[in-house]
PDB file of C-alpha atoms in Angstrom:
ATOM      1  CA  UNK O  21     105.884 120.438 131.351  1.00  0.00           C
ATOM      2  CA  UNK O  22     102.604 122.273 131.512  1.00  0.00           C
ATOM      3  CA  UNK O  23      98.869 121.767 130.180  1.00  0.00           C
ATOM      4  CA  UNK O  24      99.845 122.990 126.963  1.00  0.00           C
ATOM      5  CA  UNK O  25      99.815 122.007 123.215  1.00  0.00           C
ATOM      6  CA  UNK O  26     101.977 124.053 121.320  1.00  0.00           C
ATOM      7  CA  UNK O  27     102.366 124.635 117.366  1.00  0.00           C
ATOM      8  CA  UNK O  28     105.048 126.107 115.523  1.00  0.00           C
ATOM      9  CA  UNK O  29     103.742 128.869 112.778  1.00  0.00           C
ATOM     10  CA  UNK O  30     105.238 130.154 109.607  1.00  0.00           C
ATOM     11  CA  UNK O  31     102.026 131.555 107.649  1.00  0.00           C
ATOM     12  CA  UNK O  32     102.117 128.436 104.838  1.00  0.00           C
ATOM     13  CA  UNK O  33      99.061 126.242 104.232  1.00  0.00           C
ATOM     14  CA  UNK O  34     100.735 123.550 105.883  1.00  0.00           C
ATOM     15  CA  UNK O  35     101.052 126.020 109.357  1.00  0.00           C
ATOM     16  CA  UNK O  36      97.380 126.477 109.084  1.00  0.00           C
ATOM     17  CA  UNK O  37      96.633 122.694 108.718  1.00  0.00           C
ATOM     18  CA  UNK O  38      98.544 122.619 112.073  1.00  0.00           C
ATOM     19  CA  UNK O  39      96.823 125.170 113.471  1.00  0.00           C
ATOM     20  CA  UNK O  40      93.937 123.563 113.253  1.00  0.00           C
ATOM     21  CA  UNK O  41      94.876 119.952 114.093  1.00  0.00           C
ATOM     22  CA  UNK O  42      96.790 121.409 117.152  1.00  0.00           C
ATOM     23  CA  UNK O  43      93.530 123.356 118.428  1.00  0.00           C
ATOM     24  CA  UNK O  44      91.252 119.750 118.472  1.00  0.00           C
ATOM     25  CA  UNK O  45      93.831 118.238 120.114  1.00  0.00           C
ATOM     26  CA  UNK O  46      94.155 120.815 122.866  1.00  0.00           C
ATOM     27  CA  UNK O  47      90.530 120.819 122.851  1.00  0.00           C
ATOM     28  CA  UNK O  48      89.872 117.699 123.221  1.00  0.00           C
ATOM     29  CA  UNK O  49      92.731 117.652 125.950  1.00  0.00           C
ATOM     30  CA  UNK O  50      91.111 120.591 127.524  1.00  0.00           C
ATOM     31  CA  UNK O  51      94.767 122.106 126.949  1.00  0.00           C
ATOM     32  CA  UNK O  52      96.114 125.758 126.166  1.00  0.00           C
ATOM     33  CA  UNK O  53      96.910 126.190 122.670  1.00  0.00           C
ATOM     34  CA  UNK O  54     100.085 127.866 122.558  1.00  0.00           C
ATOM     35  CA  UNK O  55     100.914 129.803 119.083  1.00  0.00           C
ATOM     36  CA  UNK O  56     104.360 129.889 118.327  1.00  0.00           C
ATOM     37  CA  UNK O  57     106.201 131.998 115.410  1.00  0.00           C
ATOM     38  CA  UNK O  58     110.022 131.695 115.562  1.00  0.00           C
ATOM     39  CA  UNK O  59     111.439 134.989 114.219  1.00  0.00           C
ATOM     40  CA  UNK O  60     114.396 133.429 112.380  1.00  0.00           C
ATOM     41  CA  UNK O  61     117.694 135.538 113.477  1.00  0.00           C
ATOM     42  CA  UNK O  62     120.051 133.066 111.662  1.00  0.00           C
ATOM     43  CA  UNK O  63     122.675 134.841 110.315  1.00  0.00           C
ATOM     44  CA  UNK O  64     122.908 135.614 106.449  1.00  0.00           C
ATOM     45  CA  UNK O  65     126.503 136.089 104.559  1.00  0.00           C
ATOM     46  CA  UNK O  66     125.256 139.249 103.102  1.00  0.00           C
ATOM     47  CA  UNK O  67     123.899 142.286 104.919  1.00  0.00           C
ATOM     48  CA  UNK O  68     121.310 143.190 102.362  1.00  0.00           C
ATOM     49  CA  UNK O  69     119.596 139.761 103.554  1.00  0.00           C
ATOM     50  CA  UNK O  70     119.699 140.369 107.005  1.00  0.00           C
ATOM     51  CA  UNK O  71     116.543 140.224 109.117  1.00  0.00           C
ATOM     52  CA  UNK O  72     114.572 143.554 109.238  1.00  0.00           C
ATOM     53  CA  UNK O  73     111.738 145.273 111.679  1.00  0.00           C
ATOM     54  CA  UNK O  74     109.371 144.054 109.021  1.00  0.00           C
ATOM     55  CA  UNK O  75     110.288 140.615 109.563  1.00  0.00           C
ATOM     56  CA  UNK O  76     109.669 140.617 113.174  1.00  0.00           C
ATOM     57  CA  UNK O  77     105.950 142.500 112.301  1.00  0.00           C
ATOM     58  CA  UNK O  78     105.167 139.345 109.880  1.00  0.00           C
ATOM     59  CA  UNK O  79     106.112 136.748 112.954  1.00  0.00           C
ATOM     60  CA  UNK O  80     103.528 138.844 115.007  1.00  0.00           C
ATOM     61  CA  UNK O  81     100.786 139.269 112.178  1.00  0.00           C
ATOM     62  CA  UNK O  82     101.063 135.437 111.363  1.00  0.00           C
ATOM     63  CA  UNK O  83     100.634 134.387 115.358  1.00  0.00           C
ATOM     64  CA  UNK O  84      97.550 136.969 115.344  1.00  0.00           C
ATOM     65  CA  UNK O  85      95.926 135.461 112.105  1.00  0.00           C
ATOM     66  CA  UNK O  86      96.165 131.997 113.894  1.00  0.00           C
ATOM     67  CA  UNK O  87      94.776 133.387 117.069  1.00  0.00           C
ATOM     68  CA  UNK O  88      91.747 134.937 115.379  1.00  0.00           C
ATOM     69  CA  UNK O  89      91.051 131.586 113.470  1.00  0.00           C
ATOM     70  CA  UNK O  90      90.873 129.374 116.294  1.00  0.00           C
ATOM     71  CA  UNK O  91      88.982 132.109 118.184  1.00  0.00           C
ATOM     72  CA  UNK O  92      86.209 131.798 115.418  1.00  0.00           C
ATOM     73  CA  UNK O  93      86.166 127.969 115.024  1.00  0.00           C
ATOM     74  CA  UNK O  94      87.277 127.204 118.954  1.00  0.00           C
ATOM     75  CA  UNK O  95      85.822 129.767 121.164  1.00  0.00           C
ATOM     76  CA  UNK O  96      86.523 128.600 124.666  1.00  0.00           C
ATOM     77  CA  UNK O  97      89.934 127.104 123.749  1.00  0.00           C
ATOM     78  CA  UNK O  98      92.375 128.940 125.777  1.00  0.00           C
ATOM     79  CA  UNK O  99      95.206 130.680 123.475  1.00  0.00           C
ATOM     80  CA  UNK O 100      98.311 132.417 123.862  1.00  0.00           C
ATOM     81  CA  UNK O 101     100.781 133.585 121.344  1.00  0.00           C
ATOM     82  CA  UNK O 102     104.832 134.106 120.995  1.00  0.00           C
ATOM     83  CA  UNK O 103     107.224 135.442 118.589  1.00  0.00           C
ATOM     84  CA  UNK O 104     110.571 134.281 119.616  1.00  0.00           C
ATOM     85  CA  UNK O 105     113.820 135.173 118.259  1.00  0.00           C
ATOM     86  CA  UNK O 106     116.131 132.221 117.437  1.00  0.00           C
ATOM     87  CA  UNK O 107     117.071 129.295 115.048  1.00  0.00           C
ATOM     88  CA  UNK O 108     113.764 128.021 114.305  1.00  0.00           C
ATOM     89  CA  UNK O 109     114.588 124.305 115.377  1.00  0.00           C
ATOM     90  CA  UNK O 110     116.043 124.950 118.488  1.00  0.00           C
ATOM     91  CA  UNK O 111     113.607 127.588 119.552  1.00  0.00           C
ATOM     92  CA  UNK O 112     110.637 124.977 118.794  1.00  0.00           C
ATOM     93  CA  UNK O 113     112.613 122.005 120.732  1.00  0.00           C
ATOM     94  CA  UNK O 114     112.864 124.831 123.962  1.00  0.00           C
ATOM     95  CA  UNK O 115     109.060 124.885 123.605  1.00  0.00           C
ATOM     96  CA  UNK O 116     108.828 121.326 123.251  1.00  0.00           C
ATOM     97  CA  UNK O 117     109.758 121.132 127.052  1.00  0.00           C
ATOM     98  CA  UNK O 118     107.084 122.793 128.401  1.00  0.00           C
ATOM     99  CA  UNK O 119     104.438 121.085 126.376  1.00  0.00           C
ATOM    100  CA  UNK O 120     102.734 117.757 126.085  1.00  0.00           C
ATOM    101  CA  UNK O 121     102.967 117.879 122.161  1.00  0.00           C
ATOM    102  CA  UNK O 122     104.661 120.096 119.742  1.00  0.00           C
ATOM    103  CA  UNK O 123     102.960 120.015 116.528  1.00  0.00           C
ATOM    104  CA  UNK O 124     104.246 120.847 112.871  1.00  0.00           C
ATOM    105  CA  UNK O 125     102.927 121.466 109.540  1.00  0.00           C
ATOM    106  CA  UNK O 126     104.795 119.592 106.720  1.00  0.00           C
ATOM    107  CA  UNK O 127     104.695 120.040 102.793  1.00  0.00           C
ATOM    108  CA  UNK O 128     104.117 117.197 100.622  1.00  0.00           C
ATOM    109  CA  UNK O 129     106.878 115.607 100.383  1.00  0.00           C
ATOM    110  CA  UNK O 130     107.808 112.910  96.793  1.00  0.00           C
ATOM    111  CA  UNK O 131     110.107 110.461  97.260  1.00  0.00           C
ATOM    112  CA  UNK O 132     113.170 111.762  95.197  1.00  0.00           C
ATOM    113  CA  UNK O 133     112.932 114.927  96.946  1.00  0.00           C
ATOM    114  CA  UNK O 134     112.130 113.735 100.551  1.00  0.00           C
ATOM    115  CA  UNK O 135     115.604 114.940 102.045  1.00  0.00           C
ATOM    116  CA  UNK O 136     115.488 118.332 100.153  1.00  0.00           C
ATOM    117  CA  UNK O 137     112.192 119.674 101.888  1.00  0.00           C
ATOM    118  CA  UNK O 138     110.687 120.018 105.656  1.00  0.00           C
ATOM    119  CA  UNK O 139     114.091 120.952 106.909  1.00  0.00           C
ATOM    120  CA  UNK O 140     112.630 122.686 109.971  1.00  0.00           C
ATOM    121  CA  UNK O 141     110.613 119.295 111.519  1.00  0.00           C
ATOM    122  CA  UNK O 142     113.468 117.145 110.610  1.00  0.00           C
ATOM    123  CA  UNK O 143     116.251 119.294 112.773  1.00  0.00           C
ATOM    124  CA  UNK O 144     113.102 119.806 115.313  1.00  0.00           C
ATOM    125  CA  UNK O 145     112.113 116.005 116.071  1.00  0.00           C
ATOM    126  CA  UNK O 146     115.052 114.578 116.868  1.00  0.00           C
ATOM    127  CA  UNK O 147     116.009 116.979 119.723  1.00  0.00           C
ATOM    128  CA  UNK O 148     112.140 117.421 121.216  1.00  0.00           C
ATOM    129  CA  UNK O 149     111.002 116.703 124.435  1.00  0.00           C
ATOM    130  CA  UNK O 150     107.288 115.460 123.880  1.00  0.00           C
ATOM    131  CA  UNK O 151     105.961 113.892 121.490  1.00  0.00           C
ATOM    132  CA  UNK O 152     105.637 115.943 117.956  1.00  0.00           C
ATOM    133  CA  UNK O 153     102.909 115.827 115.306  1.00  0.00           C
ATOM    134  CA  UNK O 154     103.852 116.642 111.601  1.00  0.00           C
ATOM    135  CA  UNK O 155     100.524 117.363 109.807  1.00  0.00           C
ATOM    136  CA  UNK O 156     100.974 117.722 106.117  1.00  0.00           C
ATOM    137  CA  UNK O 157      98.806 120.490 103.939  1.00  0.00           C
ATOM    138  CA  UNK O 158      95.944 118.943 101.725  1.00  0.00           C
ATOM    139  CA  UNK O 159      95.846 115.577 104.274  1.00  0.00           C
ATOM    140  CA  UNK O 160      94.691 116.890 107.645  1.00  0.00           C
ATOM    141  CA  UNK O 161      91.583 115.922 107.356  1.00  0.00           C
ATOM    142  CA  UNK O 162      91.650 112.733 106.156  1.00  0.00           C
ATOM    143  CA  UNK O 163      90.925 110.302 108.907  1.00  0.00           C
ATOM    144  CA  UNK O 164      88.221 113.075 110.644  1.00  0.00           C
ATOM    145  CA  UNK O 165      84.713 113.878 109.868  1.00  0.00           C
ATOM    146  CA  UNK O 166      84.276 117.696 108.192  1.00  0.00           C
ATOM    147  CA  UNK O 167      83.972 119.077 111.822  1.00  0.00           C
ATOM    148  CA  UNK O 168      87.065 117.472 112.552  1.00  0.00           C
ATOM    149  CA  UNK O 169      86.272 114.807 114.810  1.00  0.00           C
ATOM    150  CA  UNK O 170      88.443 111.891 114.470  1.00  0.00           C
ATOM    151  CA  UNK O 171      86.753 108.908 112.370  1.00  0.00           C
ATOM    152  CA  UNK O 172      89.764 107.099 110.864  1.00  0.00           C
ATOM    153  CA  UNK O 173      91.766 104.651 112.918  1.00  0.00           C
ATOM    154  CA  UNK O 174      94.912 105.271 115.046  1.00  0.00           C
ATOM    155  CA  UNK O 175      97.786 103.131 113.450  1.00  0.00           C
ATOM    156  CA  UNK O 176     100.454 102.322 116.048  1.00  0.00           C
ATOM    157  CA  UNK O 177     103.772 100.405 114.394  1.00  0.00           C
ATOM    158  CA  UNK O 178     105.387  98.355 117.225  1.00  0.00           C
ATOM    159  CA  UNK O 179     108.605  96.428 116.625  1.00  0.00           C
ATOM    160  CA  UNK O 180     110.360  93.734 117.985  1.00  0.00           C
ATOM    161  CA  UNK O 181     111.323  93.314 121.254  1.00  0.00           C
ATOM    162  CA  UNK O 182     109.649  94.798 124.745  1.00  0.00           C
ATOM    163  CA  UNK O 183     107.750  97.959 123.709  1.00  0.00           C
ATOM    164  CA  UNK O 184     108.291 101.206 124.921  1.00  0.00           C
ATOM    165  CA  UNK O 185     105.556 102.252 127.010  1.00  0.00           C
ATOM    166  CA  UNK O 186     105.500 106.152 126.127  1.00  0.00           C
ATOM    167  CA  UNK O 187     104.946 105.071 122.689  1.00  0.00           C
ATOM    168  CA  UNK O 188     102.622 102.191 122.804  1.00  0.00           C
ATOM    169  CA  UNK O 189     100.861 104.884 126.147  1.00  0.00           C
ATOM    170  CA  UNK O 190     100.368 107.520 123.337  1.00  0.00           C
ATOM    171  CA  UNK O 191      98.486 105.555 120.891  1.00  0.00           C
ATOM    172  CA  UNK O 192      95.774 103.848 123.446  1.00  0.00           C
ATOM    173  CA  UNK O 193      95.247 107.105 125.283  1.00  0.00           C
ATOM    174  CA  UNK O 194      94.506 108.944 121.774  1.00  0.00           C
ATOM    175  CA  UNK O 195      92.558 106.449 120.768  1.00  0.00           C
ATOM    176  CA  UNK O 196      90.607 106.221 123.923  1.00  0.00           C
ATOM    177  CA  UNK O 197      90.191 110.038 123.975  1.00  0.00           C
ATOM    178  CA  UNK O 198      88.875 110.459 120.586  1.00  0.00           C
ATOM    179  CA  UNK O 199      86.710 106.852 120.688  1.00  0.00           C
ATOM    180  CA  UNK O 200      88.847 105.542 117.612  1.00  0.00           C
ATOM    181  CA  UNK O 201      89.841 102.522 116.295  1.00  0.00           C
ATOM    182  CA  UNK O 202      93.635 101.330 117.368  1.00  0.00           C
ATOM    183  CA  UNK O 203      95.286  99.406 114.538  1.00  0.00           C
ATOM    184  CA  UNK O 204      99.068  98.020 116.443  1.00  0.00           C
ATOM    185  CA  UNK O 205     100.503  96.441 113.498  1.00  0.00           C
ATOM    186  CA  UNK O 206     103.704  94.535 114.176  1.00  0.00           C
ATOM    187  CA  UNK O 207     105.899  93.673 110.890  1.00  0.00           C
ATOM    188  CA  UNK O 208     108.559  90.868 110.523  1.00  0.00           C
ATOM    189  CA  UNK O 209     110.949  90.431 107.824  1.00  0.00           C
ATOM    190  CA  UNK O 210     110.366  87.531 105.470  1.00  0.00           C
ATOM    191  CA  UNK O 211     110.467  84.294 107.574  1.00  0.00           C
ATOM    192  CA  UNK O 212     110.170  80.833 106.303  1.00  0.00           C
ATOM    193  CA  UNK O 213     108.182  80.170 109.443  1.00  0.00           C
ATOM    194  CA  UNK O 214     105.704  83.097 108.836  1.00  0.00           C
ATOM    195  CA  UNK O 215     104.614  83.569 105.468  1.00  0.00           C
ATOM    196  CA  UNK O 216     101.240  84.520 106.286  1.00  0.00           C
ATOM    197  CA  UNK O 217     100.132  87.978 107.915  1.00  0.00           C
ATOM    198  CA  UNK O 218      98.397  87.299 110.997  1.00  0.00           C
ATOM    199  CA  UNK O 219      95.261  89.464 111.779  1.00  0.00           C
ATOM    200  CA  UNK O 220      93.353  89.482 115.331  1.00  0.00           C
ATOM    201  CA  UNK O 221      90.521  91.282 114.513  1.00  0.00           C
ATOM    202  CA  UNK O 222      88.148  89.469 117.229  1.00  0.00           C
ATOM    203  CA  UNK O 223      90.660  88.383 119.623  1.00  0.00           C
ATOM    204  CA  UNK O 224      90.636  85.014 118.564  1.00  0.00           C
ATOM    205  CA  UNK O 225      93.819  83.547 117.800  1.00  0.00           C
ATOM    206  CA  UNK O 226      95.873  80.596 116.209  1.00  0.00           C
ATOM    207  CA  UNK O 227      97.086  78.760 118.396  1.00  0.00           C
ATOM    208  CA  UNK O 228      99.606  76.408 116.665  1.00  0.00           C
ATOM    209  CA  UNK O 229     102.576  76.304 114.590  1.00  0.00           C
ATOM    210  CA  UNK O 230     104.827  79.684 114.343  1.00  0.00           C
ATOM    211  CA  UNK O 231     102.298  82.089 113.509  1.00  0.00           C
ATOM    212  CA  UNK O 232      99.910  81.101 116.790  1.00  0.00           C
ATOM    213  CA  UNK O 233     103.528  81.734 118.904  1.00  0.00           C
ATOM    214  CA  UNK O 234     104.348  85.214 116.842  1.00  0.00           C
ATOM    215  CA  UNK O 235     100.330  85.839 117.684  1.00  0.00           C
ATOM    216  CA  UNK O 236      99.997  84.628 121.599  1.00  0.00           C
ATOM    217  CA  UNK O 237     103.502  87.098 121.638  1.00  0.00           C
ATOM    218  CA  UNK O 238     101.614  90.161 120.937  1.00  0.00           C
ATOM    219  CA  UNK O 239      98.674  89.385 122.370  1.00  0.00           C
ATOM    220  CA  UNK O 240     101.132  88.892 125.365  1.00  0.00           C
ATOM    221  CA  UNK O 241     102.551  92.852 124.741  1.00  0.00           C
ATOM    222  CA  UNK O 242      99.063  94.019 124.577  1.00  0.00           C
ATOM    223  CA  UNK O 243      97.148  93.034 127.247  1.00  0.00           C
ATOM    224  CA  UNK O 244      98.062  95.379 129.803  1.00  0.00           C
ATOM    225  CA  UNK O 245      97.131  97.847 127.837  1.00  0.00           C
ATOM    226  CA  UNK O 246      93.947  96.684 126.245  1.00  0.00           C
ATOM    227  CA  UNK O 247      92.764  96.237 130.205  1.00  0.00           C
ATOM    228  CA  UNK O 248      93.920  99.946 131.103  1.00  0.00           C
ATOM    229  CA  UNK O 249      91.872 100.579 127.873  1.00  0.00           C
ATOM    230  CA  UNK O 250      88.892  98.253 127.536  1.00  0.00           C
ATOM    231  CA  UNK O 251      87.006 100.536 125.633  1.00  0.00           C
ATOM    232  CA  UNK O 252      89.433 100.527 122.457  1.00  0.00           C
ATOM    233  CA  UNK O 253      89.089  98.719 120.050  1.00  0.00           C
ATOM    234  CA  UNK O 254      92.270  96.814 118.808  1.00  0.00           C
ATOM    235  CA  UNK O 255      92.810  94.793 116.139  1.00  0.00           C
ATOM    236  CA  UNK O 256      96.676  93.739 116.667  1.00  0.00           C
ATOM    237  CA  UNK O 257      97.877  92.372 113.074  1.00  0.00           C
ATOM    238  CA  UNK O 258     101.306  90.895 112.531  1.00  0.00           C
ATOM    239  CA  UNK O 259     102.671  91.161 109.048  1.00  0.00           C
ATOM    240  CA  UNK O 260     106.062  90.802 106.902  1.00  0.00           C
ATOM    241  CA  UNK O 261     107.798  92.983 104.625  1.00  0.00           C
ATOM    242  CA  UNK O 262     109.631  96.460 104.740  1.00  0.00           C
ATOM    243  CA  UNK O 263     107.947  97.727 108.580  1.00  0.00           C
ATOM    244  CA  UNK O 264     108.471 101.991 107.250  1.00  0.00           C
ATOM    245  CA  UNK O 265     106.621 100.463 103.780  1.00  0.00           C
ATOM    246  CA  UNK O 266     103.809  98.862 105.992  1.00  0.00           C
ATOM    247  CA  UNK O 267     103.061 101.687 107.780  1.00  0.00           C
ATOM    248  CA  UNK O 268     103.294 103.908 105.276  1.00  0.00           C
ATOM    249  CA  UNK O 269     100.557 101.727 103.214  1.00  0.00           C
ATOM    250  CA  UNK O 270      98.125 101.654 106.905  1.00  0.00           C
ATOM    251  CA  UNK O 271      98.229 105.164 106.974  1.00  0.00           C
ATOM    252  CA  UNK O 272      95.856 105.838 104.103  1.00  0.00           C
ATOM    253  CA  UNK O 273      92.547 106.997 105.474  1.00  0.00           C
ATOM    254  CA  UNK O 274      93.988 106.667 108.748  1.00  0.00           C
ATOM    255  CA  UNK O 275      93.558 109.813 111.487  1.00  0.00           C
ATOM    256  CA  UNK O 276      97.181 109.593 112.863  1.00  0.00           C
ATOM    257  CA  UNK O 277     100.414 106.962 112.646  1.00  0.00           C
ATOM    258  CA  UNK O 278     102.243 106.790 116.226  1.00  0.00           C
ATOM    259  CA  UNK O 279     105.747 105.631 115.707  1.00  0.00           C
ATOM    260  CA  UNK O 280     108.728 105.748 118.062  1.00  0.00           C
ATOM    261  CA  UNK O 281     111.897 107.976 118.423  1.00  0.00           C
ATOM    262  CA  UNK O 282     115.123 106.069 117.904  1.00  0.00           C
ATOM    263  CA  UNK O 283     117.887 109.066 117.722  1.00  0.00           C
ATOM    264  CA  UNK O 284     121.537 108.237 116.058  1.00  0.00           C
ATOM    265  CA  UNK O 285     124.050 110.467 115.311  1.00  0.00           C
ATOM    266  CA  UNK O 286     125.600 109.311 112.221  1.00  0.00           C
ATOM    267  CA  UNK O 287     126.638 112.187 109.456  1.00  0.00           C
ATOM    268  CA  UNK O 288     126.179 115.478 110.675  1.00  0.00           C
ATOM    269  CA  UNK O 289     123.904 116.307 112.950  1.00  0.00           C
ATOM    270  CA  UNK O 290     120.974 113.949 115.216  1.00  0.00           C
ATOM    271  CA  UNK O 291     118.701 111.786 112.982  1.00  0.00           C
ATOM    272  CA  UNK O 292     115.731 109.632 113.524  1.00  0.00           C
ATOM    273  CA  UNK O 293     115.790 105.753 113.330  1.00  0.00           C
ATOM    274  CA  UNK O 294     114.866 104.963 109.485  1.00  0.00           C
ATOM    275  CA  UNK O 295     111.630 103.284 110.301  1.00  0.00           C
ATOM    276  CA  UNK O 296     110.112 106.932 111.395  1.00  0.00           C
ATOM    277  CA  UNK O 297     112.440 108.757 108.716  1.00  0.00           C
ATOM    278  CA  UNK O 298     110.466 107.328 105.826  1.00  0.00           C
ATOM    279  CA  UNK O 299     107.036 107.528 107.583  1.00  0.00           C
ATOM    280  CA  UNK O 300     107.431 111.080 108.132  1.00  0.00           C
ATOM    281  CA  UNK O 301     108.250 111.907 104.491  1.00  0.00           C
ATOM    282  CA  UNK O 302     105.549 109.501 103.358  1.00  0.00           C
ATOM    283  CA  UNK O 303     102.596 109.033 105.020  1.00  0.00           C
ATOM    284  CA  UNK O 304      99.937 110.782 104.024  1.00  0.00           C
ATOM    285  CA  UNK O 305      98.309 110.704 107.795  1.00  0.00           C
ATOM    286  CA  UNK O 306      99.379 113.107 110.709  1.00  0.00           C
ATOM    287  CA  UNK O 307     102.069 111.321 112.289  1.00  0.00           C
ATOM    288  CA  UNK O 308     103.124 111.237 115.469  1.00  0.00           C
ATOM    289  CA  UNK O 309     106.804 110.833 116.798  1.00  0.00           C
ATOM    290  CA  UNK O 310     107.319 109.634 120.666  1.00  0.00           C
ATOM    291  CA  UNK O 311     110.489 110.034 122.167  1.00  0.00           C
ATOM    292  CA  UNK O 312     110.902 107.344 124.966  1.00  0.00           C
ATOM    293  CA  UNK O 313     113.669 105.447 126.969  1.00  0.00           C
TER     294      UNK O 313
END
């Protein structure tokens, strides 16, 4: 893997939104931005469709039009640019392997519709090395000030169990990078014994019954991370319901959702866990997806 964030073009609104999340990022990483345009050779059942010269020319024009716009808004970013020849989700997982985070543009995406669109990040994501942004057109900037800097929270959904480090890692380190809030927000199902969410805004909390244990539990999870990061500021709430609806209701206003890569292979193909399924089609926030252990 090398100092590079890399982002996957295709000329649409929701490639430039990309563009220009991906080039903050690897500015604020001090990173090479790394322009990538897939020239789709996937073969077509009729010749008349195949892929032509002028194909190839667009893949070059659309990698140039991204270079020029970060060169105006990003001067001193460093920049390089690629027009590969492949299927566009396998090419883009390569790249993924040589970056610290692949990022994708997304179109909006309503709920009856959700499995119809954004074919390219959903075959992409499951089979990527690093972690992967999907920034959706129209949304990019909410969460970030009109230069860009981040002002919304980071929302980080955590589940049960001991959590994965590369996940929980990515969420404190962005938030300690762009001086933004962390939100870690833990959901339950429905319990008898915790029927009330649990919110540790200040640090201080209950200490009796079932929902001081569920509490003291994350606190538990937490501190070694709020001591690599003291300079975060974390307000760890536990709450109960549907986890992919909770998160999907944090994300508004939010700057970026970190969720974690569960990978089953059930129908055809490799497929995300559901929790990070429905928070990619939903949230309106620039999520991001971390592979770990």
């Amino acid at each position: 893997m090398t100092h590079t964030v890399t982002v996957g073009l295709d000329g649409s609104a929701a490639s430039l939104a990309a563009t220009d999340w991906a080039a903050r990022e690897a500015a604020s990483r001090a990173a090479t931005l790394r322009l990538v345009c897939v020239r789709d050779n996937t073969p077509y059942p009729y010749a008349a469709l195949a892929r032509t010269e002028a194909d190839f020319e667009r893949a070059r024009q659309v990698c140039r039009e991204a270079a020029d716009r970060v060169a105006l808004r990003w001067p001193e970013l460093r920049t390089s640019t690629e027009t590969p020849a492949g299927r566009p989700p396998s090419v883009l997982a390569e790249a993924s392997e040589e970056s610290e985070l692949l990022v994708l543009g997304t179109r909006a995406m309503g709920r009856l519709r959700a499995h119809l669109v954004g074919s390219v990040a959903l075959r992409t994501v499951p089979h990527a090395a690093c972690p992967v942004v999907l920034v959706r057109a129209g949304t990019a900037r909410e969460g970030h000030a009109e230069d860009g800097v981040p002002t919304g929270r980071v929302v980080l959904g955590l589940g049960s169990g001991e959590a994965a480090a590369e996940v929980v890692g990515h969420a404190f380190g962005t938030a300690a990078r762009w001086g933004a809030p962390l939100l870690v927000l833990h959901v339950r199902r429905p319990s008898p014994l915790l029927l009330e969410d649990i919110d540790d805004d200040d640090g201080d909390l209950e200490e009796s019954g079932a929902t001081g244990v569920v509490a003291a539990e994350l606190a538990e999870r937490l501190l070694p991370w709020r001591e690599k990061y003291p300079d975060v500021a974390v307000t760890a709430r536990t709450v109960t319901g549907s986890p992919a609806e909770r998160l999907v209701e944090a994300a508004e206003g939010a700057a970026l959702v970190v969720v974690g890569r569960r990978v089953t292979y059930t129908g055809p193909g490799a497929h995300v866990g559901p929790v990070a399924q429905v928070v990619m089609h939903h949230a309106t926030a620039p999520v991001a997806v971390v592979p770990h252990a």
